[in-house]
Coordinates of C-alpha atoms and ligand atoms in Angstrom, one line a residue:
M1 CA -47.6 -79.4 34.8
R2 CA -51.2 -78.3 35.1
C3 CA -53.6 -81.2 34.5
P4 CA -54.8 -81.2 30.8
C5 CA -58.4 -82.0 32.0
G6 CA -58.8 -78.3 33.1
S7 CA -59.3 -78.9 36.8
E8 CA -56.6 -76.3 37.6
E9 CA -54.9 -79.0 39.7
D10 CA -51.4 -80.3 39.2
F11 CA -51.4 -83.4 36.9
R12 CA -49.7 -85.5 39.6
S13 CA -52.5 -84.8 42.1
C14 CA -55.3 -85.1 39.5
C15 CA -55.6 -87.5 36.6
E16 CA -52.3 -89.1 37.0
I17 CA -53.5 -90.8 40.2
I18 CA -56.2 -92.4 38.1
H19 CA -53.8 -93.3 35.4
H20 CA -51.9 -95.3 37.9
N21 CA -54.9 -97.0 39.2
L22 CA -58.3 -97.1 37.5
F23 CA -59.8 -97.9 40.8
R24 CA -59.2 -94.3 41.9
A25 CA -61.9 -92.8 39.6
E26 CA -64.8 -92.3 42.0
T27 CA -67.2 -91.0 39.4
A28 CA -67.9 -91.3 35.7
E29 CA -66.8 -87.7 35.2
Q30 CA -63.4 -88.4 36.9
L31 CA -62.8 -91.3 34.6
M32 CA -63.9 -89.2 31.6
R33 CA -61.4 -86.5 32.6
A34 CA -58.6 -89.0 33.0
R35 CA -59.4 -90.5 29.6
Y36 CA -59.2 -87.0 28.0
T37 CA -55.9 -86.4 29.8
A38 CA -54.6 -89.8 28.6
F39 CA -55.2 -88.6 25.0
A40 CA -53.3 -85.4 25.8
V41 CA -50.3 -87.1 27.4
G42 CA -50.4 -90.2 25.1
N43 CA -51.2 -92.8 27.7
I44 CA -52.6 -95.4 25.2
D45 CA -52.7 -98.2 27.7
F46 CA -54.9 -96.2 30.0
I47 CA -57.3 -95.4 27.2
Y48 CA -57.4 -99.0 26.2
N49 CA -57.8 -100.4 29.7
S50 CA -60.5 -98.0 30.7
F51 CA -62.8 -99.3 28.0
H52 CA -65.6 -101.6 29.4
P53 CA -64.5 -105.2 28.6
T54 CA -67.4 -105.6 26.1
A55 CA -66.2 -102.5 24.2
R56 CA -62.5 -103.1 24.6
R57 CA -62.4 -106.1 22.3
F58 CA -63.3 -103.9 19.4
Q59 CA -60.5 -101.5 20.1
S60 CA -57.1 -101.4 18.6
K61 CA -54.2 -99.8 20.5
Q62 CA -52.7 -98.8 17.2
E63 CA -55.8 -96.9 16.2
I64 CA -56.1 -95.2 19.6
K65 CA -52.4 -94.3 19.4
S66 CA -52.7 -92.6 16.0
W67 CA -55.9 -90.7 16.9
A68 CA -54.2 -89.6 20.2
N69 CA -50.9 -88.6 18.6
Q70 CA -52.0 -87.0 15.3
N71 CA -54.1 -84.4 17.1
K72 CA -53.1 -81.7 19.6
W73 CA -55.5 -81.8 22.5
I74 CA -56.3 -78.3 23.6
Q75 CA -59.2 -78.2 26.0
L76 CA -61.8 -80.3 27.6
E77 CA -65.2 -78.8 28.3
I78 CA -67.7 -80.7 30.4
L79 CA -71.2 -79.7 29.4
N80 CA -73.2 -82.1 31.6
S81 CA -72.6 -85.0 33.8
T82 CA -74.8 -87.5 35.6
R83 CA -74.0 -90.6 37.6
T84 CA -73.4 -92.7 34.4
T85 CA -73.1 -90.2 31.6
V86 CA -70.9 -87.3 30.6
E87 CA -71.5 -84.9 27.8
F88 CA -68.3 -83.1 26.7
K89 CA -66.5 -81.2 24.0
A90 CA -62.9 -82.0 23.4
H91 CA -61.2 -79.2 21.5
Y92 CA -58.2 -80.2 19.4
L93 CA -56.1 -79.2 16.4
D94 CA -55.9 -81.8 13.7
Q95 CA -52.8 -82.6 11.6
N96 CA -53.5 -79.5 9.4
F97 CA -53.8 -77.3 12.5
N98 CA -57.5 -76.9 12.0
L99 CA -59.5 -76.4 15.2
N100 CA -62.0 -79.3 15.7
I101 CA -64.5 -80.1 18.4
H102 CA -65.3 -83.7 19.3
H103 CA -68.7 -83.4 21.0
E104 CA -69.8 -86.6 22.6
K105 CA -72.2 -88.0 25.2
S106 CA -70.5 -90.9 26.8
T107 CA -72.0 -93.7 29.0
F108 CA -70.0 -95.3 31.7
K109 CA -70.6 -98.6 33.6
K110 CA -69.3 -99.7 36.9
V111 CA -68.0 -103.3 37.2
Q112 CA -66.9 -104.5 40.6
H113 CA -66.4 -100.9 41.9
I114 CA -64.5 -99.7 38.9
W115 CA -65.8 -97.3 36.3
Y116 CA -65.4 -98.0 32.7
Y117 CA -66.2 -96.2 29.5
A118 CA -69.0 -98.2 27.8
E119 CA -70.0 -96.2 24.7
G120 CA -70.1 -92.7 23.2
M121 CA -72.6 -91.0 20.9
L122 CA -71.4 -88.2 18.8
T123 CA -73.4 -85.0 18.9
K124 CA -73.5 -82.3 16.2
Ligands
ZN201 ZN1 -57.1 -84.0 35.7

């Protein structure tokens, strides 16, 4: 399977490596791609675990799961990335098969050599 993150790599040699070990994301963008892919393949634990600890306590696995599963994730478009931020568009079909774009600028933080998703700001 080609990796859903759009890298043109095989899933097993791309985001799946990071899904198995958060430690393997060397950059904020790699973690962001792996999180998108986790939505596409329904890896709820990874999405949950890659939240920065201060943000994670406000998350519910059930809510993540319904948001991940009710949409069909079509494409990830990275618009800009810096060391700690990634601006992206996630294209998806909602339950009514309407095409939607989730446009977000995310901030990532490193804690003891591991990148985490800290927060996101929606952009219109
Ligand atoms: Zn990937």
